[in-house]
Amino acid sequence: VSIYLKNEFNTDPVINKIKVLYTIHNFEFQGEYPLTSFEKTGLPQQLFDNGDLIHNGKLNFMKGGIKFADSVNTVSSGYRNELLVNDTLSRGLKDLLIEKSDNFFGVLNGVDNKIWNPGNDKFIPKNYNYSELNIKYDNKKILVERFNLVYNPETPVIGVISRLYDYKGIDLIEQILPELMKKDVQFLLLGTGDRKYHKIFDSFSKTYKDKFACYLGFNDELAHLIEAGADIYLMPSKIEPCGLNQMYSMIYGTVPVVRKTGGLADTVVDFDVKTGKGTGFVFEEYSKEALSGALSRALELYKNKKAWDTMIKTGMKIDFSWQVSAKKYIELYRNVLQSDSK
């Protein structure tokens, strides 16, 4: 849209006043086509000749979209900042984003609290809020038994809902599971993706049948039950533009353990043992050791029910709704309308 507006219709005085905000969710998907596809666009040849739409030997519509948009934004400030310093993350578009940096913003995605709300969630057996945490543990019992495990209120339940690919940190989960299974925990996984992980987790469910269970597929109702019933939510992503499940988890009183990247870094406050403040546990290095360390800190705090419940309530009170994000978008739209950028 920005490419055509700024090149095909830029002589029309009405259309020329139109501003473009280009919102990008994930830089992994850039709209790449063979160079021969350019002739199908009907765009001026000079755009091809000067390389405005060419990147890594291909026609790249994201590159053109960024170049000709008045402003660009992505789905968290953390991801925006990483893209400006990490050329691998931007898949080679870092320099273009740096040129655009004064008009490149991060706005966190919001949560639809009509769907993701423990107080009225139609998918969970028992509705609750932060003043009724005892009801949350009714959901925990139902969740554990749903996976055919034996419920013990003292045993922490770790949940994962994810696409099963390396960029989601699933390789780290695979690496830590055998050692984790030696502890007093139960681990429940819902997801679908790389076939190798289907085989690995299916094997784990047989090897550790008293502690590990998985549902390898898509199940929306079960996703809600995991968020409501688990004690800890694991999200060790290698790349996470925004992430929603860490926000769902806090809303449902399930403590997130996340890697410090993208929207995860923006939304989860690492627990400080000195102050007793935080909403989850954050690790930075992408390694099984760092993940294990963060998870160990979480399991240690779990033994302190008072501190654990305080953390849960802090997270549940945060407003992650679209009402917050929408106001930021309205402000951004107004700024774009008033800008003189080209």
mmCIF file of C-alpha atoms in Angstrom:
data_model
loop_
_atom_site.group_PDB
_atom_site.id
_atom_site.type_symbol
_atom_site.label_atom_id
_atom_site.label_comp_id
_atom_site.label_asym_id
_atom_site.label_seq_id
_atom_site.Cartn_x
_atom_site.Cartn_y
_atom_site.Cartn_z
ATOM 1 C CA VAL A 1 0.000 0.000 0.000
ATOM 2 C CA SER A 2 2.705 2.510 0.951
ATOM 3 C CA ILE A 3 4.728 1.620 -2.168
ATOM 4 C CA TYR A 4 1.809 2.309 -4.509
ATOM 5 C CA LEU A 5 0.580 5.415 -2.681
ATOM 6 C CA LYS A 6 3.992 7.061 -2.749
ATOM 7 C CA ASN A 7 4.871 6.100 -6.329
ATOM 8 C CA GLU A 8 1.757 5.526 -8.453
ATOM 9 C CA PHE A 9 -0.660 8.029 -6.894
ATOM 10 C CA ASN A 10 1.675 10.682 -5.501
ATOM 11 C CA THR A 11 0.585 13.290 -8.049
ATOM 12 C CA ASP A 12 -3.019 13.216 -6.882
ATOM 13 C CA PRO A 13 -3.348 16.114 -4.374
ATOM 14 C CA VAL A 14 -5.972 14.294 -2.274
ATOM 15 C CA ILE A 15 -4.271 10.908 -2.150
ATOM 16 C CA ASN A 16 -0.918 12.577 -1.570
ATOM 17 C CA LYS A 17 -2.166 13.756 1.838
ATOM 18 C CA ILE A 18 -2.789 10.188 2.992
ATOM 19 C CA LYS A 19 -0.363 9.027 5.678
ATOM 20 C CA VAL A 20 0.767 5.426 6.055
ATOM 21 C CA LEU A 21 1.558 3.629 9.296
ATOM 22 C CA TYR A 22 2.994 0.214 8.474
ATOM 23 C CA THR A 23 2.524 -2.227 11.381
ATOM 24 C CA ILE A 24 4.780 -5.298 11.316
ATOM 25 C CA HIS A 25 4.217 -8.282 13.574
ATOM 26 C CA ASN A 26 7.195 -10.459 12.698
ATOM 27 C CA PHE A 27 10.254 -9.766 10.559
ATOM 28 C CA GLU A 28 10.606 -13.452 9.723
ATOM 29 C CA PHE A 29 7.967 -13.035 7.011
ATOM 30 C CA GLN A 30 8.865 -10.297 4.538
ATOM 31 C CA GLY A 31 6.830 -10.919 1.391
ATOM 32 C CA GLU A 32 9.653 -12.205 -0.800
ATOM 33 C CA TYR A 33 9.264 -13.089 -4.475
ATOM 34 C CA PRO A 34 11.547 -13.788 -7.452
ATOM 35 C CA LEU A 35 12.902 -10.685 -9.190
ATOM 36 C CA THR A 36 10.912 -11.609 -12.280
ATOM 37 C CA SER A 37 7.715 -10.869 -10.338
ATOM 38 C CA PHE A 38 8.471 -7.141 -10.451
ATOM 39 C CA GLU A 39 6.995 -6.767 -13.940
ATOM 40 C CA LYS A 40 3.636 -7.942 -12.554
ATOM 41 C CA THR A 41 3.473 -5.010 -10.135
ATOM 42 C CA GLY A 42 3.120 -2.251 -12.751
ATOM 43 C CA LEU A 43 5.407 -0.079 -10.608
ATOM 44 C CA PRO A 44 7.973 2.333 -12.100
ATOM 45 C CA GLN A 45 11.132 0.621 -13.338
ATOM 46 C CA GLN A 46 13.283 2.996 -11.281
ATOM 47 C CA LEU A 47 12.152 1.235 -8.084
ATOM 48 C CA PHE A 48 13.740 -1.918 -9.432
ATOM 49 C CA ASP A 49 16.826 -0.205 -10.800
ATOM 50 C CA ASN A 50 17.675 1.650 -7.585
ATOM 51 C CA GLY A 51 16.988 -1.379 -5.368
ATOM 52 C CA ASP A 52 14.173 0.109 -3.304
ATOM 53 C CA LEU A 53 12.319 -3.218 -3.392
ATOM 54 C CA ILE A 54 15.284 -5.577 -3.724
ATOM 55 C CA HIS A 55 16.796 -7.406 -0.767
ATOM 56 C CA ASN A 56 19.074 -10.454 -0.798
ATOM 57 C CA GLY A 57 18.452 -10.971 -4.502
ATOM 58 C CA LYS A 58 14.673 -11.043 -4.189
ATOM 59 C CA LEU A 59 11.738 -8.726 -4.562
ATOM 60 C CA ASN A 60 10.958 -7.770 -0.946
ATOM 61 C CA PHE A 61 7.715 -5.982 -0.192
ATOM 62 C CA MET A 62 8.529 -5.430 3.472
ATOM 63 C CA LYS A 63 11.603 -3.438 2.499
ATOM 64 C CA GLY A 64 9.502 -1.269 0.175
ATOM 65 C CA GLY A 65 6.760 -0.966 2.776
ATOM 66 C CA ILE A 66 9.208 0.344 5.364
ATOM 67 C CA LYS A 67 10.950 2.696 2.950
ATOM 68 C CA PHE A 68 7.785 4.395 1.706
ATOM 69 C CA ALA A 69 5.667 4.373 4.880
ATOM 70 C CA ASP A 70 5.510 7.600 6.849
ATOM 71 C CA SER A 71 5.909 5.637 10.076
ATOM 72 C CA VAL A 72 6.467 2.023 11.041
ATOM 73 C CA ASN A 73 5.631 0.178 14.214
ATOM 74 C CA THR A 74 5.941 -3.290 15.607
ATOM 75 C CA VAL A 75 4.245 -5.100 18.458
ATOM 76 C CA SER A 76 6.461 -4.268 21.446
ATOM 77 C CA SER A 77 9.099 -1.730 22.399
ATOM 78 C CA GLY A 78 11.490 -4.541 23.282
ATOM 79 C CA TYR A 79 11.256 -6.097 19.826
ATOM 80 C CA ARG A 80 11.608 -2.670 18.198
ATOM 81 C CA ASN A 81 14.818 -1.989 20.119
ATOM 82 C CA GLU A 82 16.267 -5.432 19.342
ATOM 83 C CA LEU A 83 15.629 -4.967 15.627
ATOM 84 C CA LEU A 84 17.706 -1.775 15.606
ATOM 85 C CA VAL A 85 20.800 -3.606 16.866
ATOM 86 C CA ASN A 86 20.337 -7.180 15.619
ATOM 87 C CA ASP A 87 20.639 -7.614 11.862
ATOM 88 C CA THR A 88 19.879 -11.323 12.148
ATOM 89 C CA LEU A 89 16.571 -10.589 13.862
ATOM 90 C CA SER A 90 15.597 -8.077 11.158
ATOM 91 C CA ARG A 91 16.862 -10.433 8.447
ATOM 92 C CA GLY A 92 19.109 -7.755 7.004
ATOM 93 C CA LEU A 93 16.811 -4.731 7.301
ATOM 94 C CA LYS A 94 18.523 -3.187 10.346
ATOM 95 C CA ASP A 95 20.134 -0.303 8.442
ATOM 96 C CA LEU A 96 16.826 0.632 6.830
ATOM 97 C CA LEU A 97 15.151 0.611 10.256
ATOM 98 C CA ILE A 98 17.929 2.786 11.684
ATOM 99 C CA GLU A 99 17.272 5.313 8.888
ATOM 100 C CA LYS A 100 13.615 5.215 9.907
ATOM 101 C CA SER A 101 14.268 5.091 13.663
ATOM 102 C CA ASP A 102 12.704 8.499 14.437
ATOM 103 C CA ASN A 103 9.476 7.168 12.940
ATOM 104 C CA PHE A 104 9.757 3.564 14.146
ATOM 105 C CA PHE A 105 7.725 2.687 17.239
ATOM 106 C CA GLY A 106 6.757 -0.225 19.458
ATOM 107 C CA VAL A 107 3.172 -0.708 20.683
ATOM 108 C CA LEU A 108 2.402 -3.767 22.759
ATOM 109 C CA ASN A 109 -0.461 -5.978 21.611
ATOM 110 C CA GLY A 110 -3.450 -6.173 23.920
ATOM 111 C CA VAL A 111 -5.481 -9.006 25.413
ATOM 112 C CA ASP A 112 -9.151 -9.501 24.577
ATOM 113 C CA ASN A 113 -10.488 -9.573 28.124
ATOM 114 C CA LYS A 114 -13.900 -10.735 26.970
ATOM 115 C CA ILE A 115 -12.265 -14.041 26.049
ATOM 116 C CA TRP A 116 -9.242 -14.201 28.371
ATOM 117 C CA ASN A 117 -10.636 -13.396 31.798
ATOM 118 C CA PRO A 118 -10.717 -15.910 34.670
ATOM 119 C CA GLY A 119 -13.754 -14.146 36.094
ATOM 120 C CA ASN A 120 -16.016 -15.066 33.176
ATOM 121 C CA ASP A 121 -14.052 -17.536 31.033
ATOM 122 C CA LYS A 122 -16.573 -20.005 29.610
ATOM 123 C CA PHE A 123 -13.871 -22.619 28.986
ATOM 124 C CA ILE A 124 -12.761 -23.120 32.590
ATOM 125 C CA PRO A 125 -14.774 -25.113 35.160
ATOM 126 C CA LYS A 126 -14.400 -22.615 38.005
ATOM 127 C CA ASN A 127 -14.331 -18.844 37.535
ATOM 128 C CA TYR A 128 -12.300 -16.732 39.966
ATOM 129 C CA ASN A 129 -10.433 -13.466 40.547
ATOM 130 C CA TYR A 130 -7.392 -12.385 42.569
ATOM 131 C CA SER A 131 -9.377 -12.409 45.817
ATOM 132 C CA GLU A 132 -10.478 -16.018 45.231
ATOM 133 C CA LEU A 133 -7.214 -17.845 44.581
ATOM 134 C CA ASN A 134 -8.443 -20.959 46.353
ATOM 135 C CA ILE A 135 -10.845 -21.451 43.426
ATOM 136 C CA LYS A 136 -7.906 -21.384 41.009
ATOM 137 C CA TYR A 137 -6.654 -24.570 42.678
ATOM 138 C CA ASP A 138 -9.959 -26.291 41.891
ATOM 139 C CA ASN A 139 -9.033 -25.744 38.247
ATOM 140 C CA LYS A 140 -5.560 -27.094 38.959
ATOM 141 C CA LYS A 141 -7.018 -30.379 40.226
ATOM 142 C CA ILE A 142 -9.305 -30.678 37.194
ATOM 143 C CA LEU A 143 -6.392 -29.899 34.855
ATOM 144 C CA VAL A 144 -4.054 -32.489 36.359
ATOM 145 C CA GLU A 145 -6.714 -35.189 36.310
ATOM 146 C CA ARG A 146 -7.648 -34.222 32.736
ATOM 147 C CA PHE A 147 -4.108 -35.293 31.788
ATOM 148 C CA ASN A 148 -4.538 -38.540 33.790
ATOM 149 C CA LEU A 149 -2.013 -37.594 36.454
ATOM 150 C CA VAL A 150 -2.456 -37.853 40.217
ATOM 151 C CA TYR A 151 -3.265 -34.519 41.831
ATOM 152 C CA ASN A 152 -1.238 -33.280 44.783
ATOM 153 C CA PRO A 153 -1.969 -29.684 45.882
ATOM 154 C CA GLU A 154 1.650 -29.266 47.037
ATOM 155 C CA THR A 155 3.169 -30.279 43.690
ATOM 156 C CA PRO A 156 3.742 -27.337 41.330
ATOM 157 C CA VAL A 157 2.296 -27.748 37.848
ATOM 158 C CA ILE A 158 4.277 -26.284 34.939
ATOM 159 C CA GLY A 159 2.336 -25.527 31.770
ATOM 160 C CA VAL A 160 3.360 -24.870 28.167
ATOM 161 C CA ILE A 161 1.118 -23.877 25.250
ATOM 162 C CA SER A 162 3.190 -23.350 22.140
ATOM 163 C CA ARG A 163 3.986 -23.992 18.542
ATOM 164 C CA LEU A 164 6.661 -26.648 18.737
ATOM 165 C CA TYR A 165 9.586 -25.004 16.950
ATOM 166 C CA ASP A 166 13.089 -24.014 17.993
ATOM 167 C CA TYR A 167 12.370 -20.265 17.856
ATOM 168 C CA LYS A 168 9.850 -20.840 20.657
ATOM 169 C CA GLY A 169 12.592 -22.315 22.844
ATOM 170 C CA ILE A 170 11.294 -25.870 22.567
ATOM 171 C CA ASP A 171 14.849 -27.168 22.160
ATOM 172 C CA LEU A 172 15.650 -25.776 25.622
ATOM 173 C CA ILE A 173 12.588 -27.463 27.112
ATOM 174 C CA GLU A 174 13.678 -30.757 25.590
ATOM 175 C CA GLN A 175 17.132 -30.349 27.133
ATOM 176 C CA ILE A 176 15.973 -29.563 30.681
ATOM 177 C CA LEU A 177 13.122 -32.067 30.968
ATOM 178 C CA PRO A 178 15.074 -35.182 32.061
ATOM 179 C CA GLU A 179 16.690 -33.285 34.955
ATOM 180 C CA LEU A 180 13.467 -31.465 35.789
ATOM 181 C CA MET A 181 11.620 -34.770 36.077
ATOM 182 C CA LYS A 182 13.786 -35.647 39.086
ATOM 183 C CA LYS A 183 12.048 -32.872 41.036
ATOM 184 C CA ASP A 184 8.605 -32.795 42.615
ATOM 185 C CA VAL A 185 6.821 -31.222 39.637
ATOM 186 C CA GLN A 186 4.244 -32.073 37.007
ATOM 187 C CA PHE A 187 4.683 -30.804 33.459
ATOM 188 C CA LEU A 188 1.791 -30.385 31.004
ATOM 189 C CA LEU A 189 2.326 -29.421 27.369
ATOM 190 C CA LEU A 190 -0.115 -28.463 24.627
ATOM 191 C CA GLY A 191 1.164 -27.798 21.143
ATOM 192 C CA THR A 192 1.765 -28.802 17.572
ATOM 193 C CA GLY A 193 4.601 -28.187 15.140
ATOM 194 C CA ASP A 194 7.860 -29.846 14.179
ATOM 195 C CA ARG A 195 7.338 -33.598 13.854
ATOM 196 C CA LYS A 196 10.594 -34.324 15.692
ATOM 197 C CA TYR A 197 9.150 -32.663 18.801
ATOM 198 C CA HIS A 198 5.948 -34.658 18.492
ATOM 199 C CA LYS A 199 8.061 -37.810 18.706
ATOM 200 C CA ILE A 200 10.237 -36.481 21.537
ATOM 201 C CA PHE A 201 7.344 -35.384 23.753
ATOM 202 C CA ASP A 202 5.341 -38.491 23.015
ATOM 203 C CA SER A 203 8.366 -40.472 24.193
ATOM 204 C CA PHE A 204 8.697 -38.319 27.317
ATOM 205 C CA SER A 205 5.043 -38.974 28.159
ATOM 206 C CA LYS A 206 5.837 -42.689 28.294
ATOM 207 C CA THR A 207 9.172 -42.351 30.124
ATOM 208 C CA TYR A 208 7.835 -39.935 32.741
ATOM 209 C CA LYS A 209 4.179 -40.957 32.709
ATOM 210 C CA ASP A 210 3.649 -39.954 36.362
ATOM 211 C CA LYS A 211 4.976 -36.423 35.857
ATOM 212 C CA PHE A 212 4.766 -35.417 32.196
ATOM 213 C CA ALA A 213 1.797 -35.409 29.839
ATOM 214 C CA CYS A 214 1.101 -33.741 26.524
ATOM 215 C CA TYR A 215 -1.632 -33.040 24.018
ATOM 216 C CA LEU A 216 -0.050 -32.798 20.571
ATOM 217 C CA GLY A 217 -2.561 -30.753 18.638
ATOM 218 C CA PHE A 218 -4.743 -27.654 18.878
ATOM 219 C CA ASN A 219 -7.347 -27.396 21.628
ATOM 220 C CA ASP A 220 -8.609 -23.939 22.597
ATOM 221 C CA GLU A 221 -10.591 -25.132 25.611
ATOM 222 C CA LEU A 222 -7.565 -26.987 26.983
ATOM 223 C CA ALA A 223 -5.389 -23.893 26.466
ATOM 224 C CA HIS A 224 -7.703 -21.911 28.749
ATOM 225 C CA LEU A 225 -7.682 -24.686 31.346
ATOM 226 C CA ILE A 226 -3.861 -24.803 31.363
ATOM 227 C CA GLU A 227 -3.686 -21.042 31.910
ATOM 228 C CA ALA A 228 -6.189 -21.326 34.763
ATOM 229 C CA GLY A 229 -4.849 -24.494 36.368
ATOM 230 C CA ALA A 230 -1.070 -24.365 36.061
ATOM 231 C CA ASP A 231 1.117 -22.758 38.729
ATOM 232 C CA ILE A 232 3.977 -21.825 36.392
ATOM 233 C CA TYR A 233 3.933 -21.005 32.691
ATOM 234 C CA LEU A 234 7.102 -21.646 30.690
ATOM 235 C CA MET A 235 7.923 -19.445 27.665
ATOM 236 C CA PRO A 236 11.674 -19.591 26.853
ATOM 237 C CA SER A 237 11.387 -18.096 23.356
ATOM 238 C CA LYS A 238 14.422 -17.377 21.214
ATOM 239 C CA ILE A 239 12.350 -14.755 19.342
ATOM 240 C CA GLU A 240 9.091 -13.243 20.621
ATOM 241 C CA PRO A 241 7.857 -10.046 18.922
ATOM 242 C CA CYS A 242 5.114 -9.606 21.509
ATOM 243 C CA GLY A 243 3.792 -12.808 23.024
ATOM 244 C CA LEU A 244 0.340 -13.167 24.516
ATOM 245 C CA ASN A 245 0.527 -16.270 26.672
ATOM 246 C CA GLN A 246 2.755 -14.622 29.254
ATOM 247 C CA MET A 247 0.060 -11.948 29.621
ATOM 248 C CA TYR A 248 -2.724 -14.526 29.740
ATOM 249 C CA SER A 249 -0.757 -16.316 32.448
ATOM 250 C CA MET A 250 -0.427 -13.275 34.682
ATOM 251 C CA ILE A 251 -4.127 -12.476 34.221
ATOM 252 C CA TYR A 252 -4.953 -16.041 35.333
ATOM 253 C CA GLY A 253 -2.553 -16.052 38.284
ATOM 254 C CA THR A 254 -0.056 -18.382 36.649
ATOM 255 C CA VAL A 255 3.523 -17.209 37.143
ATOM 256 C CA PRO A 256 5.513 -16.867 33.882
ATOM 257 C CA VAL A 257 9.114 -17.988 33.423
ATOM 258 C CA VAL A 258 10.369 -16.268 30.264
ATOM 259 C CA ARG A 259 13.461 -15.290 28.346
ATOM 260 C CA LYS A 260 14.346 -11.610 28.187
ATOM 261 C CA THR A 261 13.401 -10.887 24.591
ATOM 262 C CA GLY A 262 10.842 -8.794 22.696
ATOM 263 C CA GLY A 263 7.476 -8.436 24.365
ATOM 264 C CA LEU A 264 8.411 -10.903 27.100
ATOM 265 C CA ALA A 265 10.967 -8.411 28.407
ATOM 266 C CA ASP A 266 8.370 -5.631 28.250
ATOM 267 C CA THR A 267 5.661 -7.437 30.199
ATOM 268 C CA VAL A 268 7.270 -9.666 32.852
ATOM 269 C CA VAL A 269 9.097 -8.100 35.814
ATOM 270 C CA ASP A 270 11.786 -10.392 37.182
ATOM 271 C CA PHE A 271 11.283 -11.321 40.843
ATOM 272 C CA ASP A 272 13.696 -9.578 43.206
ATOM 273 C CA VAL A 273 14.301 -11.638 46.312
ATOM 274 C CA LYS A 274 15.463 -8.538 48.228
ATOM 275 C CA THR A 275 12.354 -6.452 47.625
ATOM 276 C CA GLY A 276 9.902 -9.311 47.148
ATOM 277 C CA LYS A 277 8.576 -7.582 44.035
ATOM 278 C CA GLY A 278 8.057 -8.970 40.558
ATOM 279 C CA THR A 279 5.543 -10.729 38.342
ATOM 280 C CA GLY A 280 7.620 -13.647 37.096
ATOM 281 C CA PHE A 281 11.091 -15.000 36.466
ATOM 282 C CA VAL A 282 13.250 -13.766 33.608
ATOM 283 C CA PHE A 283 16.489 -15.170 32.182
ATOM 284 C CA GLU A 284 18.612 -13.669 29.423
ATOM 285 C CA GLU A 285 21.127 -16.139 27.991
ATOM 286 C CA TYR A 286 19.611 -18.610 25.542
ATOM 287 C CA SER A 287 20.812 -21.780 27.254
ATOM 288 C CA LYS A 288 19.423 -24.701 29.215
ATOM 289 C CA GLU A 289 21.473 -23.570 32.229
ATOM 290 C CA ALA A 290 19.860 -20.121 32.259
ATOM 291 C CA LEU A 291 16.386 -21.602 31.832
ATOM 292 C CA SER A 292 16.986 -24.151 34.587
ATOM 293 C CA GLY A 293 18.226 -21.386 36.879
ATOM 294 C CA ALA A 294 15.104 -19.265 36.388
ATOM 295 C CA LEU A 295 12.850 -22.283 36.846
ATOM 296 C CA SER A 296 14.695 -23.258 40.031
ATOM 297 C CA ARG A 297 14.125 -19.770 41.432
ATOM 298 C CA ALA A 298 10.423 -20.109 40.653
ATOM 299 C CA LEU A 299 10.156 -23.528 42.292
ATOM 300 C CA GLU A 300 11.945 -22.223 45.371
ATOM 301 C CA LEU A 301 9.547 -19.280 45.746
ATOM 302 C CA TYR A 302 6.592 -21.621 45.232
ATOM 303 C CA LYS A 303 7.360 -23.102 48.653
ATOM 304 C CA ASN A 304 6.629 -19.680 50.208
ATOM 305 C CA LYS A 305 2.865 -19.490 49.752
ATOM 306 C CA LYS A 306 2.523 -15.933 51.046
ATOM 307 C CA ALA A 307 5.173 -14.544 48.690
ATOM 308 C CA TRP A 308 3.827 -16.658 45.818
ATOM 309 C CA ASP A 309 0.274 -15.423 46.289
ATOM 310 C CA THR A 310 1.515 -11.829 46.466
ATOM 311 C CA MET A 311 3.245 -12.284 43.107
ATOM 312 C CA ILE A 312 0.111 -13.849 41.619
ATOM 313 C CA LYS A 313 -2.104 -10.976 42.760
ATOM 314 C CA THR A 314 0.344 -8.367 41.450
ATOM 315 C CA GLY A 315 0.215 -9.931 37.991
ATOM 316 C CA MET A 316 -3.559 -10.369 38.013
ATOM 317 C CA LYS A 317 -4.101 -6.675 38.698
ATOM 318 C CA ILE A 318 -2.159 -5.467 35.633
ATOM 319 C CA ASP A 319 -4.300 -4.148 32.781
ATOM 320 C CA PHE A 320 -3.106 -5.821 29.576
ATOM 321 C CA SER A 321 -6.365 -5.117 27.748
ATOM 322 C CA TRP A 322 -6.792 -3.675 24.279
ATOM 323 C CA GLN A 323 -8.265 -0.604 25.943
ATOM 324 C CA VAL A 324 -4.699 0.293 26.943
ATOM 325 C CA SER A 325 -3.095 -0.643 23.615
ATOM 326 C CA ALA A 326 -5.825 1.049 21.556
ATOM 327 C CA LYS A 327 -5.185 4.384 23.273
ATOM 328 C CA LYS A 328 -1.508 4.103 22.323
ATOM 329 C CA TYR A 329 -2.454 3.359 18.711
ATOM 330 C CA ILE A 330 -4.784 6.361 18.605
ATOM 331 C CA GLU A 331 -1.943 8.532 19.884
ATOM 332 C CA LEU A 332 0.390 7.052 17.276
ATOM 333 C CA TYR A 333 -2.123 7.599 14.447
ATOM 334 C CA ARG A 334 -2.476 11.253 15.482
ATOM 335 C CA ASN A 335 1.289 11.724 15.533
ATOM 336 C CA VAL A 336 1.587 10.179 12.052
ATOM 337 C CA LEU A 337 -1.130 12.476 10.698
ATOM 338 C CA GLN A 338 0.710 15.502 12.044
ATOM 339 C CA SER A 339 4.151 14.410 10.856
ATOM 340 C CA ASP A 340 6.033 15.737 7.864
ATOM 341 C CA SER A 341 7.899 12.492 7.233
ATOM 342 C CA LYS A 342 8.148 11.099 3.746
#
